Amino acid sequence: MRISPDELVFWQYGFLKFNATIVYTWGLMLVMVVGSKIVTGKLSTGLRRSRWQNILEIIVTNILKQIEDVGLDEPRKYLGFLGTLFLFIAIANLCIIIPGYEPPTGSLSTTAALALCVFVAVPLFGIEEQGLGNYLRSYTEPTIIMLPFNIISEISRTVSLAIRLFGNIMSGSMIIAILLTIAPFIFPDLMIALGLLIGMVQAYIFSILATVYITAATRTSKSRRETGE
Amino acid sequence: MLIDWFTVIAQVLNFLILVWLLKRFLYKPILNAIDAREKKVADELANADTKEAEAQKEKEEFKRKNEEFDQQRAKLLNRAKDEARAERQHLFEEARKEAFDLRAKQMEALSTDKENLNREISHRVQQEVFAIARKVLKDLAGTSLDERTVDIFTQRLYELKGEEKEQLTSALTVSPGSALVHTAFDLPQPQQDLIIKTIKEALGVEIQLRFETTPDLVNGIELTTDGQKLAWSIKDYLESLGRSIDELLKEQSRDETRSKSESNEFIPETEPGAGTRHEPASDTSKPEHARDSTGV
């Protein structure tokens, strides 16, 4: 029994290796990019459009709406990062209905990679929005004493992002695997259905938390400016 | 160890590549399509607004024109009504005038008919009276009416006096050839000679006379010369008879008219003078005594 798909290694050369996580990720990437390319290759700007275009438009506009609802004023600027986070995690989790598939999000390496991306992106967006000085100063809010706590909070929330996603998906996979050995009929299917739900929820949670962090990083300066400091 | 650092780095790279690819193949085209469509919809809405405004304007224009048209129509209609009324009045007047003319013509025709009838009657009466007189005279006195007529005429010539006599004498003297004697009957030679003789004795003029027969004279005799005339006939008596008959007819028609006008107010009154046409015309050249002459 494997806890993580990292352990299934197809090819290895010293430090370099192609394990199941990377291969499934490539597969997902291929599907997503090729699918998008096929659908967006014949986009219609008129009132009549294909159902695939409709679906993609619904997804994109809803992501934009969610970002805006959280509080980002220019959702399109963050759509690339946040939208890809959500879509990748969601599709990775939904593909568990394919037999033999192991979700890359069930690997701590993947979730850690995504959490690291968020960890780096938040200060980048913050600095871009309000400048380096203002951004760094935000760590000392409301007082300088809060600086270490702010830093700790920054690191811990990144870790929690990674662990939360990994734990949920991995546990789902584990339960299915265990149930398959105990009761091979019906129950694994129920658990897969539950896993689909959990996967969607986790994708939503991960991306919405990332959005909230970015919003917090970009908004501090604005609120400061608004209060006249 | 759950975290494999190579996988972490690979996944970070994979994620960044995916972000770039999706931006390029998914978000950008989709957002562009949405923007284009929204722009199109907005354009169409703006266009629709413009068109609606135009339509509104046109509607108002149409309404205004319609009102104008209504007003014009009403004006034209009123004018046409006025004209029709005037035309009707005109036609009515004309018809009345025509009716009046027609009635006048009818009246005239009627009176002409009546006159003709009267003339015919009088002519017939003359002939009848003449025939009766001729017969009565012959039966009672044994004399011919023609002879008595010539006698009376000659007697009249003898009785001529003063100015009349002078005028007749001078007329006969000036143009002796123009003297002409009209009679209603063929005058026998002795009578012709008697007249010539009488003229010679009474007026002292000797002339040649021409004799002509004119049935219209109704047993009368008439001497005409240059502007002068001397005549006798029973026409005058007949005219007197005609007058009395006319009087009678007039009385009768007046009675009828009164009774008609009582029953119907609109019946026009007959011309009262219609029956009195037979008043003898005053002939200036006719000697006064011709009318005063007494009967046979």
Short mmCIF file of C-alpha atoms in Angstrom, two decimals, chain A residues 8 13 17 61 91 101 182 193 203 207 214 216:
data_model
loop_
_atom_site.label_atom_id
_atom_site.label_comp_id
_atom_site.label_asym_id
_atom_site.label_seq_id
_atom_site.Cartn_x
_atom_site.Cartn_y
_atom_site.Cartn_z
CA LEU A 8 5.37 4.74 -7.68
CA TYR A 13 18.34 8.45 -12.81
CA LYS A 17 12.88 10.51 -11.52
CA THR A 61 -16.88 33.95 -15.29
CA ILE A 91 -9.80 18.22 -12.15
CA TYR A 101 -5.79 6.83 -11.58
CA ILE A 182 -12.53 -5.42 3.04
CA ALA A 193 -18.71 9.62 -4.62
CA ALA A 203 -10.24 22.67 -4.52
CA SER A 207 -8.17 28.51 -4.12
CA ILE A 214 -3.65 37.74 -1.80
CA ALA A 216 -5.08 40.62 2.51
#
